[in-house]
Amino acid sequence: MKKLLYFTFFAALLACGNQEQKTVEPTVEIQDFEKFAAEFIDDMWAMNPISASYQGVHDYDDKMPIPNEARKQFKMKFAKDWLAKLNAFDYEKLSEADKIDFHLIEDDLKNTSFYTNDFKMGEWNPASYNIGGAFFQVINYQKHSLDKRLEDINAKLDYVDAYYAQAKENIKTPTEVHTNLAIQQLEGSKSIFRKTLLDSLNASAKDEEFKKAFESKIEKTIATIDDYKSFLQTEYLDKKNDSTTFRSFRIGKELYGKKFAAEIQSAYSAYEIFEAAVVEKSDLHDKMFGLSDMLWEKYFGEQEKPDRRFDQIQMVIDEVAKTHVHRDSFVTSIRQQIPELVAFVNENDLITLDPKKPLVVRETPEYMRGFAGASISAPGPYDADAETYYNVTPLDHYTDEEAESYLREYNNFTLQILNIHEAIPGHYTQLVYSNQSPSLIKSLLGNGAMIEGWAVYTERMMLEAGYGGDNLEMGLMYYKWNLRTVCNTILDYGIQVMDYTEKDAMQLLMDEAFQEKSEAEGKWRRARLSQVQLCSYFTGYYEIMQLRTELEEKMGESFDLKTFHEEFLSYGSAPVKYIRKLMLKKLSSDSKAAA
Ligand code: ZN
Ligand code: ZN
C-alpha cells in the first residue's frame, strides 16, 4: 500500500466554526487513498440505504429515505464535501490504479449535480418510485436471520406512506410511457408484499403480536401503492387527451450530450459515436449481402434473386430463422447450452473460467419483468459467494403469433450468441472477474459501456475462435445480431435528439436491421423509456476493438489473446479509456524491463 500526503478532513471540520477561510496547507498527516475510498463508500451507503442493500451492504435495511427537498440538499452537500476531500489528494502522486478510482469517484460526484438539478428524473418518471425490489433485497439476504430481516422490514414499512406522499408531490408533467411503465411494474411489485413477505412472516417464529402488526402494515402498503396507481390514472392517464398532461419523452441534444458524457464515459462524444455507428452499419450490410449470396442456392435453388439488396438479405434470414426451439422449451434449451459454451472456452484457451462459481438459469422473477427477455443478476462484491442468476423470461404471456415472431428473432443461431453475450464468456464471466478486482470503487461505480462492450466483444471473439465452425448461417445471424447493437446506437440518438418518429424507428429496425416486429416494437418502447444506455453496447465494443488492435500492432508476436482478456478484465468495470491508459503504461514498462 502506498502512503500519501493527505489534507486532513477532520482539521477542516474543526476549522468550520471560524468564519474565515484559511489557505489549505498539506499537513504532516499521512493517509492512503484506499482508506479515503473506503470511507467514501461507507458514507455513500449510509446515504443510499436502498442502493446499499442492492449491492449487498445490509446495515441500513430498516431505512428508506424520503425523496424530498431536504434529501436533495443533502445529496448536493455530500457531493461537494467529498469532492473537496478528493481534490485534496495530489493526483500525480497516486498509483495508476488509484488514478482510475480517482476519476470514477470524481465523475460520480460531479454527476450528482447533473442528475439532481438538470435531469430530474423524479419529476417525470413515475416508475422511479417502485419500492418492491428494495424490500425483496432485504428479505432475500440469507446471512441475516429471518427474524432480523422481518424486523428490518417491519421498520422499513413505516416509511412507505411518506414516501408515496412525496412521490405524488414530486411528479410534474410525466411522460406517458413512464406512467404506463409505473402502473405495470407497481402491479407486479404487489406480489412481493402480498406473497413473498407474508410467506416469510408465516414461516417465522415471531409472536402473534408482531405478526398482526406486520400484516396490517402490509395491507396498508398495498393500499398506498394502489392509491399511487390511481393517482397516476386519474391525474394523468385519464387526461391524456389534454396536450399539457404529458411531456415529450425526448430529452433533446443538450441533456443527451451531458448524459452520454456522464454515463458512457467514452473517449468520444455522442455525435462521434453516432457517426461511427452509421459507417459500421453500411459495412455490416455489405458482409451480410455477401453471405446471403452464398446461402441463396441452399434455400432458394434456381429462384431468381430480388432486385433490392435488403430484400435478398431479408429473404435468406427469414429462412434461416425458421430453425428455432419450441416456445415451451425456451428456458430449458438455454439451460442446456451453458456447459457447451464453457467447454468451448476451455478447449480454445480463451480465458480462465472459475469452475467454483455456478451460473443458475431461472425464470425471471415477476417484479423484474418488463424490459429485456434475458439478463444476468450477479452478486455484488460484498456477497461474492451468493448465486448468480441468468434470468430468462418464459414466453407464457405471448400469443402463438407473438411467440413465433419472438422465436424467429431468437432462433437456434441467435440464441447461442445471446448466451455468449449474457453468460459465457460475456456478462457472467466479466462479473466474476470484476468481483475479484482489488478495487471496490471499480466494482461499485462500474462503467456500463465497458460491461456491455465486453459482452458484445466476446460474441465476435468466440466466432473468430471458430465457434459455430464454418456455418454460414451462424455468420449471417451474428452480423444481424451485431447490426442490432449498431442500430441501437443510431436509434437512441435518433429518437432522443433527432426526432425520429415511430415510423422512422420501424424502418431502421425492420428494414435496415432485419428485425422481427415484436423485437422492433419492444425496442421502440425501450428507447423511449431509457436514454443513452442503448449506446453503451456499441461504444464499449468499438473502444475495446480499437484497444485490441492497438496492442496487437504494438506487441506483434508476443500478443496473447488469453492474456489480453484476463488483463483487460483485471482492472474491473472501468471505462475503456482508463483501462487503455493502464494497459499501455504496463506494456511500456514491461518492454523497458525486457530491454
Ligand atoms: Zn416457427
Ligand atoms: Zn448485455
Coordinates of C-alpha atoms and ligand atoms in Angstrom, one line a residue:
M1 CA 0.0 0.0 0.0
K2 CA 1.2 3.5 -0.9
K3 CA 1.4 6.2 1.7
L4 CA 0.3 9.6 0.5
L5 CA 0.1 13.1 1.7
Y6 CA -3.4 13.8 2.8
F7 CA -5.0 17.1 3.7
T8 CA -6.9 16.2 6.8
F9 CA -10.6 16.4 6.6
F10 CA -11.0 16.5 10.3
A11 CA -8.9 19.6 10.6
A12 CA -11.1 21.3 8.1
L13 CA -14.2 20.2 10.1
L14 CA -12.8 21.7 13.3
A15 CA -12.0 24.9 11.4
C16 CA -15.6 25.2 10.3
G17 CA -16.5 27.1 13.4
N18 CA -14.3 30.0 12.3
Q19 CA -15.8 32.2 9.6
E20 CA -12.6 33.0 7.8
Q21 CA -11.4 30.6 5.1
K22 CA -7.8 29.7 5.6
T23 CA -5.4 28.7 2.9
V24 CA -5.3 24.9 2.8
E25 CA -1.8 23.6 3.5
P26 CA -0.7 20.0 3.2
T27 CA -0.5 18.6 6.7
V28 CA 2.0 16.2 8.0
E29 CA -0.7 13.5 8.5
I30 CA -0.1 10.6 6.1
Q31 CA -3.0 8.5 4.9
D32 CA -3.6 6.4 1.9
F33 CA -6.1 6.7 -0.9
E34 CA -7.6 3.3 -0.2
K35 CA -8.6 4.4 3.3
F36 CA -10.2 7.6 1.8
A37 CA -12.1 5.4 -0.8
A38 CA -13.3 3.1 1.9
E39 CA -14.7 6.0 4.0
F40 CA -16.3 7.5 0.9
I41 CA -18.1 4.2 0.2
D42 CA -19.3 3.8 3.8
D43 CA -20.7 7.3 3.7
M44 CA -22.3 6.6 0.3
W45 CA -24.1 3.6 1.7
A46 CA -25.3 5.5 4.8
M47 CA -26.9 8.0 2.4
N48 CA -28.3 5.4 0.0
P49 CA -29.7 2.5 2.0
I50 CA -31.6 1.1 -1.0
S51 CA -28.6 1.0 -3.3
A52 CA -26.7 -0.4 -0.4
S53 CA -29.0 -3.4 0.0
Y54 CA -28.9 -4.0 -3.7
Q55 CA -25.1 -4.1 -3.6
G56 CA -25.0 -6.4 -0.6
V57 CA -24.5 -3.9 2.3
H58 CA -27.3 -4.7 4.7
D59 CA -26.5 -2.3 7.6
Y60 CA -29.3 0.1 6.6
D61 CA -32.1 -2.4 5.6
D62 CA -34.5 -0.8 8.1
K63 CA -34.2 2.6 6.4
M64 CA -35.9 4.2 3.4
P65 CA -35.1 7.8 2.5
I66 CA -37.9 10.1 1.5
P67 CA -37.1 11.8 -1.8
N68 CA -37.8 15.4 -0.6
E69 CA -36.1 18.7 -0.9
A70 CA -34.0 18.1 2.2
R71 CA -32.7 15.0 0.7
K72 CA -31.7 16.8 -2.5
Q73 CA -29.8 19.4 -0.5
F74 CA -28.2 16.5 1.5
K75 CA -27.0 14.8 -1.7
M76 CA -25.6 18.1 -3.1
K77 CA -23.7 18.7 0.2
F78 CA -22.4 15.1 0.2
A79 CA -21.0 15.6 -3.4
K80 CA -19.5 18.9 -2.5
D81 CA -17.8 17.7 0.7
W82 CA -16.4 14.5 -0.8
L83 CA -15.2 16.3 -3.9
A84 CA -13.3 18.7 -1.7
K85 CA -11.7 15.8 0.1
L86 CA -10.9 14.0 -3.1
N87 CA -9.2 17.1 -4.6
A88 CA -7.0 17.3 -1.5
F89 CA -5.1 14.4 -3.0
D90 CA -2.2 15.1 -5.3
Y91 CA -3.4 13.3 -8.3
E92 CA 0.0 12.9 -9.9
K93 CA 1.3 11.1 -6.8
L94 CA -1.4 8.4 -7.0
S95 CA -0.7 4.9 -8.3
E96 CA -2.2 4.2 -11.8
A97 CA -4.9 2.0 -10.4
D98 CA -5.8 4.7 -7.8
K99 CA -5.9 7.3 -10.6
I100 CA -8.7 5.3 -12.2
D101 CA -10.6 5.2 -8.9
F102 CA -10.0 9.0 -8.5
H103 CA -11.7 9.6 -11.9
L104 CA -14.5 7.2 -11.1
I105 CA -15.2 8.9 -7.8
E106 CA -14.8 12.4 -9.3
D107 CA -17.1 11.5 -12.2
D108 CA -19.7 10.1 -9.9
L109 CA -19.7 13.1 -7.6
K110 CA -19.9 15.6 -10.4
N111 CA -22.8 13.7 -11.9
T112 CA -24.8 14.3 -8.7
S113 CA -25.4 17.9 -9.8
F114 CA -26.5 16.8 -13.3
Y115 CA -28.9 14.2 -12.0
T116 CA -30.3 16.4 -9.2
N117 CA -30.5 19.8 -10.9
D118 CA -30.7 19.1 -14.7
F119 CA -32.0 15.6 -15.4
K120 CA -34.6 15.4 -12.5
M121 CA -36.0 12.0 -13.3
G122 CA -38.1 12.1 -10.2
E123 CA -40.3 14.7 -11.8
W124 CA -41.2 12.9 -15.0
N125 CA -40.7 9.2 -14.3
P126 CA -43.4 7.8 -12.0
A127 CA -41.7 4.3 -12.4
S128 CA -38.8 5.6 -10.4
Y129 CA -41.0 5.2 -7.3
N130 CA -41.2 1.4 -7.2
I131 CA -40.1 0.0 -3.8
G132 CA -40.8 -3.7 -4.4
G133 CA -37.2 -4.6 -5.3
A134 CA -35.9 -2.7 -2.3
F135 CA -38.0 -4.9 0.1
F136 CA -37.1 -8.0 -1.9
Q137 CA -33.4 -7.3 -1.4
V138 CA -33.9 -7.3 2.4
I139 CA -36.0 -10.5 2.7
N140 CA -33.7 -12.3 0.3
Y141 CA -30.5 -11.6 2.3
Q142 CA -29.8 -15.1 3.8
K143 CA -27.0 -14.0 6.0
H144 CA -29.4 -12.2 8.3
S145 CA -31.6 -14.4 10.4
L146 CA -35.3 -14.5 9.2
D147 CA -36.2 -12.7 12.5
K148 CA -33.7 -9.9 11.8
R149 CA -34.9 -9.5 8.2
L150 CA -38.5 -9.3 9.3
E151 CA -37.7 -6.7 12.0
D152 CA -35.8 -4.6 9.4
I153 CA -38.8 -4.8 7.0
N154 CA -41.2 -4.0 9.8
A155 CA -39.3 -0.8 10.4
K156 CA -38.8 0.0 6.7
L157 CA -42.6 -0.3 6.1
D158 CA -43.1 2.7 8.3
Y159 CA -41.7 5.0 5.6
V160 CA -44.0 3.8 2.8
D161 CA -46.7 6.4 3.4
A162 CA -44.5 9.4 3.5
Y163 CA -42.5 8.0 0.5
Y164 CA -45.5 7.9 -1.8
A165 CA -47.0 11.2 -0.5
Q166 CA -43.7 12.8 -1.5
A167 CA -43.7 10.9 -4.9
K168 CA -47.1 12.4 -5.7
E169 CA -45.8 15.8 -4.9
N170 CA -42.6 15.4 -6.9
I171 CA -44.3 14.4 -10.2
K172 CA -44.7 17.3 -12.6
T173 CA -45.8 16.6 -16.2
P174 CA -44.5 13.0 -16.5
T175 CA -44.1 11.2 -19.8
E176 CA -46.8 8.9 -20.9
V177 CA -44.6 5.9 -21.5
H178 CA -43.1 6.1 -18.0
T179 CA -46.5 6.5 -16.5
N180 CA -47.7 3.3 -18.2
L181 CA -44.5 1.5 -17.1
A182 CA -45.1 2.6 -13.5
I183 CA -48.6 1.1 -13.5
Q184 CA -47.4 -2.2 -14.9
Q185 CA -44.4 -2.5 -12.6
L186 CA -46.3 -1.5 -9.4
E187 CA -48.8 -4.1 -10.1
G188 CA -46.1 -6.7 -10.3
S189 CA -44.5 -5.4 -7.1
K190 CA -47.5 -6.0 -5.0
S191 CA -46.8 -9.8 -5.1
I192 CA -43.6 -9.1 -3.1
F193 CA -45.6 -7.7 -0.3
R194 CA -48.7 -9.9 -0.5
K195 CA -46.8 -13.1 -1.2
T196 CA -43.0 -13.1 -0.6
L197 CA -43.1 -11.1 2.6
L198 CA -46.2 -12.7 4.1
D199 CA -44.9 -16.2 3.3
S200 CA -41.7 -15.3 5.1
L201 CA -43.7 -14.0 8.1
N202 CA -45.7 -17.2 8.3
A203 CA -42.6 -19.3 8.2
S204 CA -41.1 -17.4 11.1
A205 CA -41.3 -18.0 14.8
K206 CA -42.3 -14.4 15.5
D207 CA -45.1 -14.0 18.1
E208 CA -48.7 -13.3 17.3
E209 CA -48.5 -9.6 18.2
F210 CA -45.6 -8.9 15.8
K211 CA -47.3 -10.9 13.1
K212 CA -50.6 -9.0 13.5
A213 CA -48.9 -5.6 13.3
F214 CA -46.7 -6.7 10.4
E215 CA -49.7 -7.9 8.4
S216 CA -51.6 -4.7 8.9
K217 CA -48.6 -2.7 7.7
I218 CA -48.5 -4.9 4.6
E219 CA -52.2 -4.2 4.0
K220 CA -51.6 -0.5 4.4
T221 CA -48.6 -0.6 2.0
I222 CA -50.7 -2.3 -0.7
A223 CA -53.4 0.3 -0.2
T224 CA -50.8 3.0 -0.6
I225 CA -49.4 1.5 -3.8
D226 CA -52.9 1.3 -5.1
D227 CA -53.6 4.9 -4.2
Y228 CA -50.4 6.0 -6.1
K229 CA -51.5 3.9 -9.1
S230 CA -54.9 5.5 -9.1
F231 CA -53.3 8.9 -8.7
L232 CA -51.4 8.2 -11.9
Q233 CA -54.5 7.0 -13.6
T234 CA -56.8 9.9 -12.7
E235 CA -54.4 12.8 -12.7
Y236 CA -52.6 11.8 -15.9
L237 CA -53.7 8.8 -18.0
D238 CA -57.4 9.8 -17.8
K239 CA -56.4 13.3 -19.1
K240 CA -54.1 12.1 -21.9
N241 CA -56.1 13.9 -24.5
D242 CA -55.1 17.2 -22.9
S243 CA -51.8 18.3 -24.6
T244 CA -50.4 19.7 -21.4
T245 CA -50.7 16.5 -19.3
F246 CA -47.6 14.7 -20.5
R247 CA -44.2 15.9 -21.6
S248 CA -42.2 14.5 -24.6
F249 CA -40.1 11.5 -23.9
R250 CA -37.3 13.1 -25.9
I251 CA -34.6 14.7 -23.8
G252 CA -33.0 16.7 -26.6
K253 CA -29.5 17.3 -27.7
E254 CA -28.1 19.2 -24.7
L255 CA -29.3 16.8 -22.0
Y256 CA -28.4 13.9 -24.2
G257 CA -24.8 15.1 -24.7
K258 CA -24.4 15.6 -20.9
K259 CA -26.0 12.3 -20.0
F260 CA -23.8 10.5 -22.6
A261 CA -20.7 12.0 -21.1
A262 CA -21.8 11.3 -17.5
E263 CA -22.9 7.7 -18.1
I264 CA -20.8 6.3 -21.0
Q265 CA -17.5 7.9 -20.0
S266 CA -16.2 7.4 -23.5
A267 CA -13.2 9.0 -25.2
Y268 CA -15.7 10.1 -27.8
S269 CA -18.7 12.4 -27.9
A270 CA -22.3 11.2 -28.5
Y271 CA -22.2 12.5 -32.0
E272 CA -18.9 10.9 -32.9
I273 CA -20.2 7.5 -31.8
F274 CA -23.4 8.1 -33.8
E275 CA -21.3 8.7 -36.9
A276 CA -19.1 5.7 -36.3
A277 CA -22.3 3.5 -36.0
V278 CA -23.6 4.8 -39.3
V279 CA -20.3 3.7 -41.0
E280 CA -20.4 0.3 -39.3
K281 CA -24.0 -0.2 -40.4
S282 CA -23.1 0.0 -44.0
D283 CA -20.1 -2.3 -43.6
L284 CA -22.3 -4.9 -42.0
H285 CA -24.8 -4.6 -44.8
D286 CA -22.0 -5.4 -47.3
K287 CA -20.9 -8.5 -45.3
M288 CA -24.5 -9.8 -44.9
F289 CA -25.1 -9.3 -48.6
G290 CA -22.1 -11.5 -49.4
L291 CA -23.3 -14.3 -47.1
S292 CA -26.8 -14.2 -48.4
D293 CA -25.4 -14.7 -51.9
M294 CA -23.5 -17.8 -50.7
L295 CA -26.6 -19.1 -49.0
W296 CA -29.1 -18.3 -51.7
E297 CA -29.0 -21.6 -53.6
K298 CA -29.3 -23.7 -50.4
Y299 CA -32.6 -22.1 -49.6
F300 CA -34.0 -20.9 -52.9
G301 CA -32.4 -23.1 -55.5
E302 CA -32.8 -21.7 -59.0
Q303 CA -35.2 -19.0 -57.9
E304 CA -34.2 -15.5 -59.2
K305 CA -32.8 -13.1 -56.6
P306 CA -34.7 -9.9 -55.8
D307 CA -33.5 -6.5 -57.1
R308 CA -33.1 -4.9 -53.7
R309 CA -30.1 -6.0 -51.6
F310 CA -32.1 -5.6 -48.4
D311 CA -34.8 -7.9 -49.8
Q312 CA -32.3 -10.6 -50.6
I313 CA -30.7 -10.5 -47.1
Q314 CA -34.2 -10.5 -45.5
M315 CA -35.4 -13.5 -47.5
V316 CA -32.4 -15.6 -46.5
I317 CA -32.7 -14.5 -42.9
D318 CA -36.4 -15.5 -42.9
E319 CA -35.5 -19.0 -44.0
V320 CA -32.7 -19.4 -41.5
A321 CA -34.8 -18.0 -38.7
K322 CA -37.3 -20.9 -39.1
T323 CA -34.9 -23.1 -37.2
H324 CA -35.9 -22.4 -33.6
V325 CA -36.9 -24.2 -30.4
H326 CA -40.5 -24.7 -29.3
R327 CA -41.9 -22.0 -27.1
D328 CA -42.2 -24.3 -24.1
S329 CA -38.6 -25.3 -24.2
F330 CA -37.1 -21.8 -24.5
V331 CA -35.8 -21.7 -20.9
T332 CA -34.7 -25.4 -21.0
S333 CA -32.7 -25.0 -24.1
I334 CA -30.8 -22.0 -22.7
R335 CA -30.1 -24.1 -19.6
Q336 CA -28.6 -26.9 -21.7
Q337 CA -26.3 -24.7 -23.7
I338 CA -24.3 -23.1 -20.9
P339 CA -22.0 -26.2 -20.3
E340 CA -21.3 -26.3 -24.1
L341 CA -20.0 -22.7 -24.1
V342 CA -17.9 -23.5 -21.0
A343 CA -16.3 -26.4 -22.8
F344 CA -15.5 -24.3 -26.0
V345 CA -13.9 -21.5 -24.0
N346 CA -11.7 -24.0 -22.1
E347 CA -10.7 -26.1 -25.1
N348 CA -9.7 -23.0 -27.0
D349 CA -7.9 -21.4 -24.1
L350 CA -9.7 -18.1 -24.5
I351 CA -10.0 -17.0 -20.8
T352 CA -9.8 -18.8 -17.4
L353 CA -13.3 -19.6 -16.1
D354 CA -13.8 -20.1 -12.4
P355 CA -15.5 -23.6 -12.1
K356 CA -16.5 -22.9 -8.5
K357 CA -19.0 -20.2 -9.5
P358 CA -22.1 -21.9 -10.8
L359 CA -24.5 -20.0 -13.1
V360 CA -28.1 -20.7 -12.2
V361 CA -30.6 -20.3 -15.1
R362 CA -34.0 -19.3 -13.7
E363 CA -37.3 -17.8 -14.9
T364 CA -37.2 -14.1 -14.4
P365 CA -39.0 -13.1 -11.2
E366 CA -42.3 -11.3 -11.8
Y367 CA -41.2 -7.9 -10.4
M368 CA -38.2 -7.7 -12.8
R369 CA -40.1 -8.4 -16.0
G370 CA -40.9 -5.6 -18.4
F371 CA -37.5 -4.9 -20.1
A372 CA -35.3 -7.5 -21.8
G373 CA -36.0 -11.2 -22.3
A374 CA -32.8 -12.3 -20.7
S375 CA -30.4 -10.8 -18.2
I376 CA -27.8 -11.6 -15.6
S377 CA -28.2 -10.8 -12.0
A378 CA -24.9 -11.3 -10.2
P379 CA -23.9 -10.9 -6.5
G380 CA -22.1 -7.7 -5.7
P381 CA -18.5 -7.6 -4.4
Y382 CA -19.8 -7.8 -0.8
D383 CA -21.6 -11.0 -1.4
A384 CA -19.3 -12.8 -3.8
D385 CA -20.3 -16.3 -2.7
A386 CA -24.0 -15.8 -3.5
E387 CA -25.6 -17.3 -6.5
T388 CA -25.5 -15.7 -9.9
Y389 CA -28.7 -15.9 -11.9
Y390 CA -29.3 -16.0 -15.6
N391 CA -32.9 -14.6 -15.7
V392 CA -34.8 -15.8 -18.7
T393 CA -38.4 -14.7 -19.2
P394 CA -40.6 -17.6 -20.4
L395 CA -42.9 -17.0 -23.3
D396 CA -46.2 -18.0 -21.5
H397 CA -47.7 -14.5 -21.7
Y398 CA -47.3 -14.5 -25.5
T399 CA -49.9 -15.4 -28.1
D400 CA -48.9 -18.0 -30.6
E401 CA -48.2 -15.4 -33.2
E402 CA -46.1 -13.3 -30.8
A403 CA -44.2 -16.3 -29.6
E404 CA -43.4 -17.3 -33.2
S405 CA -42.1 -13.8 -34.0
Y406 CA -40.0 -13.8 -30.8
L407 CA -38.6 -17.3 -31.5
R408 CA -37.6 -16.4 -35.1
E409 CA -35.7 -13.5 -33.7
Y410 CA -34.1 -15.8 -31.1
N411 CA -33.7 -18.7 -33.5
N412 CA -31.2 -21.5 -32.9
F413 CA -28.2 -19.4 -34.1
T414 CA -29.1 -16.2 -32.4
L415 CA -29.9 -17.9 -29.2
Q416 CA -26.3 -19.2 -29.0
I417 CA -25.0 -15.7 -29.5
L418 CA -27.4 -14.4 -26.8
N419 CA -25.9 -17.0 -24.4
I420 CA -22.4 -15.9 -25.3
H421 CA -23.4 -12.3 -24.6
E422 CA -25.3 -12.8 -21.3
A423 CA -23.4 -15.7 -19.9
I424 CA -20.2 -17.4 -21.1
P425 CA -17.8 -15.6 -21.7
G426 CA -19.9 -12.4 -21.7
H427 CA -21.5 -10.7 -18.8
Y428 CA -21.3 -13.6 -16.4
T429 CA -17.6 -14.1 -16.9
Q430 CA -16.9 -10.4 -16.7
L431 CA -18.8 -10.0 -13.5
V432 CA -16.8 -12.8 -11.9
Y433 CA -13.6 -11.1 -12.8
S434 CA -15.0 -7.7 -11.7
N435 CA -15.7 -9.0 -8.2
Q436 CA -12.1 -10.2 -7.9
S437 CA -10.8 -6.8 -8.8
P438 CA -8.9 -5.4 -5.9
S439 CA -10.8 -2.1 -6.2
L440 CA -14.2 -1.8 -4.6
I441 CA -14.7 1.5 -6.3
K442 CA -14.4 -0.1 -9.7
S443 CA -16.7 -2.8 -8.8
L444 CA -19.3 -0.4 -7.5
L445 CA -19.1 2.6 -9.7
G446 CA -18.7 0.3 -12.7
N447 CA -18.9 1.6 -16.3
G448 CA -21.9 0.3 -18.2
A449 CA -20.3 0.8 -21.6
M450 CA -17.3 -1.4 -20.7
I451 CA -19.6 -4.1 -19.3
E452 CA -21.9 -4.1 -22.4
G453 CA -18.9 -3.6 -24.7
W454 CA -17.2 -6.7 -23.3
A455 CA -20.3 -8.8 -23.8
V456 CA -20.6 -7.6 -27.4
Y457 CA -16.9 -8.1 -28.0
T458 CA -17.0 -11.7 -26.8
E459 CA -19.6 -12.6 -29.5
R460 CA -17.2 -11.6 -32.2
M461 CA -14.2 -13.1 -30.4
M462 CA -15.9 -16.5 -30.0
L463 CA -16.8 -16.7 -33.7
E464 CA -13.2 -15.7 -34.6
A465 CA -12.0 -18.6 -32.4
G466 CA -14.1 -20.9 -34.5
Y467 CA -17.4 -21.2 -32.6
G468 CA -20.1 -22.4 -34.9
G469 CA -17.5 -23.9 -37.3
D470 CA -17.7 -22.6 -40.8
N471 CA -21.5 -22.4 -40.6
L472 CA -22.6 -19.6 -42.9
E473 CA -26.0 -19.3 -41.2
M474 CA -24.2 -18.6 -37.9
G475 CA -22.1 -15.9 -39.6
L476 CA -25.2 -14.3 -41.1
M477 CA -27.1 -14.3 -37.8
Y478 CA -24.1 -13.0 -36.0
Y479 CA -23.8 -10.0 -38.3
K480 CA -27.6 -9.4 -37.9
W481 CA -27.1 -9.5 -34.2
N482 CA -24.2 -7.2 -34.3
L483 CA -26.2 -4.9 -36.5
R484 CA -28.7 -4.7 -33.8
T485 CA -26.1 -3.2 -31.4
V486 CA -25.1 -0.7 -34.1
C487 CA -28.7 0.3 -34.8
N488 CA -29.4 0.6 -31.1
T489 CA -27.0 3.5 -31.1
I490 CA -28.4 5.1 -34.2
L491 CA -31.9 4.6 -32.8
D492 CA -31.2 6.1 -29.4
Y493 CA -29.6 9.2 -30.8
G494 CA -32.2 9.4 -33.5
I495 CA -35.1 9.2 -31.1
Q496 CA -33.8 11.4 -28.3
V497 CA -32.0 14.0 -30.4
M498 CA -33.2 13.8 -34.0
D499 CA -36.9 13.5 -33.6
Y500 CA -37.2 10.0 -35.1
T501 CA -40.9 9.0 -35.4
E502 CA -42.2 5.5 -34.7
K503 CA -42.2 5.1 -38.5
D504 CA -38.5 6.1 -38.8
A505 CA -37.7 3.7 -35.9
M506 CA -39.6 0.8 -37.5
Q507 CA -37.9 1.5 -40.9
L508 CA -34.5 1.4 -39.3
L509 CA -35.1 -1.7 -37.2
M510 CA -37.3 -3.8 -39.5
D511 CA -35.9 -2.9 -42.9
E512 CA -32.3 -2.0 -42.3
A513 CA -31.7 -4.2 -39.2
F514 CA -34.0 -7.0 -40.3
Q515 CA -35.7 -7.3 -37.0
E516 CA -39.0 -9.1 -36.4
K517 CA -41.9 -7.0 -35.5
S518 CA -42.1 -7.9 -31.8
E519 CA -38.4 -7.1 -31.3
A520 CA -38.7 -3.8 -33.1
E521 CA -41.8 -2.8 -31.1
G522 CA -40.1 -3.7 -27.9
K523 CA -37.1 -1.6 -28.8
W524 CA -39.2 1.4 -29.8
R525 CA -40.7 1.2 -26.3
R526 CA -37.4 0.8 -24.5
A527 CA -35.8 3.6 -26.5
R528 CA -38.5 5.9 -25.2
L529 CA -38.1 4.7 -21.6
S530 CA -34.3 5.0 -21.3
Q531 CA -31.7 7.3 -22.8
V532 CA -28.1 6.8 -23.7
Q533 CA -28.0 3.3 -22.3
L534 CA -28.7 1.8 -25.7
C535 CA -25.4 3.4 -26.9
S536 CA -23.3 1.6 -24.3
Y537 CA -23.1 -1.7 -26.3
F538 CA -21.6 -0.3 -29.5
T539 CA -19.5 2.4 -27.8
G540 CA -17.8 -0.1 -25.4
Y541 CA -17.3 -2.7 -28.2
Y542 CA -15.8 -0.1 -30.5
E543 CA -13.3 1.1 -27.9
I544 CA -12.3 -2.5 -26.9
M545 CA -11.7 -3.5 -30.6
Q546 CA -9.6 -0.4 -31.1
L547 CA -7.6 -1.2 -27.9
R548 CA -7.0 -4.8 -29.0
T549 CA -5.9 -3.8 -32.5
E550 CA -3.6 -1.1 -31.0
L551 CA -2.0 -3.7 -28.7
E552 CA -1.7 -6.3 -31.4
E553 CA 0.2 -3.8 -33.5
K554 CA 2.5 -2.7 -30.7
M555 CA 3.2 -6.3 -29.4
G556 CA 3.4 -8.2 -32.7
E557 CA 4.3 -11.9 -32.0
S558 CA 4.2 -11.5 -28.2
F559 CA 0.5 -10.6 -28.2
D560 CA -1.5 -13.3 -26.5
L561 CA -5.3 -13.3 -26.6
K562 CA -5.9 -15.0 -23.3
T563 CA -3.5 -12.7 -21.5
F564 CA -5.2 -9.7 -23.2
H565 CA -8.6 -10.8 -21.9
E566 CA -7.5 -11.6 -18.4
E567 CA -5.5 -8.4 -18.1
F568 CA -8.3 -6.3 -19.6
L569 CA -10.8 -7.7 -17.1
S570 CA -8.5 -7.4 -14.1
Y571 CA -9.0 -3.7 -13.9
G572 CA -12.7 -4.1 -13.0
S573 CA -15.6 -2.5 -14.7
A574 CA -13.8 0.8 -15.5
P575 CA -14.3 3.0 -18.6
V576 CA -12.2 1.5 -21.5
K577 CA -10.3 4.8 -21.9
Y578 CA -8.9 4.5 -18.4
I579 CA -8.1 0.7 -18.8
R580 CA -6.3 1.6 -22.1
K581 CA -4.2 4.1 -20.3
L582 CA -3.1 1.5 -17.8
M583 CA -2.5 -1.3 -20.3
L584 CA -0.4 0.9 -22.5
K585 CA 1.6 2.0 -19.5
K586 CA 2.2 -1.5 -18.3
L587 CA 3.3 -2.5 -21.8
S588 CA 5.8 0.2 -22.0
S589 CA 7.2 -0.6 -18.6
D590 CA 7.3 -4.3 -19.5
S591 CA 9.3 -3.6 -22.6
K592 CA 11.7 -1.3 -20.8
A593 CA 12.3 -4.1 -18.2
A594 CA 12.9 -6.6 -21.1
A595 CA 15.4 -4.3 -22.8
Ligands
ZN1 ZN -41.7 -21.3 -36.2
ZN2 ZN -25.6 -7.0 -22.3

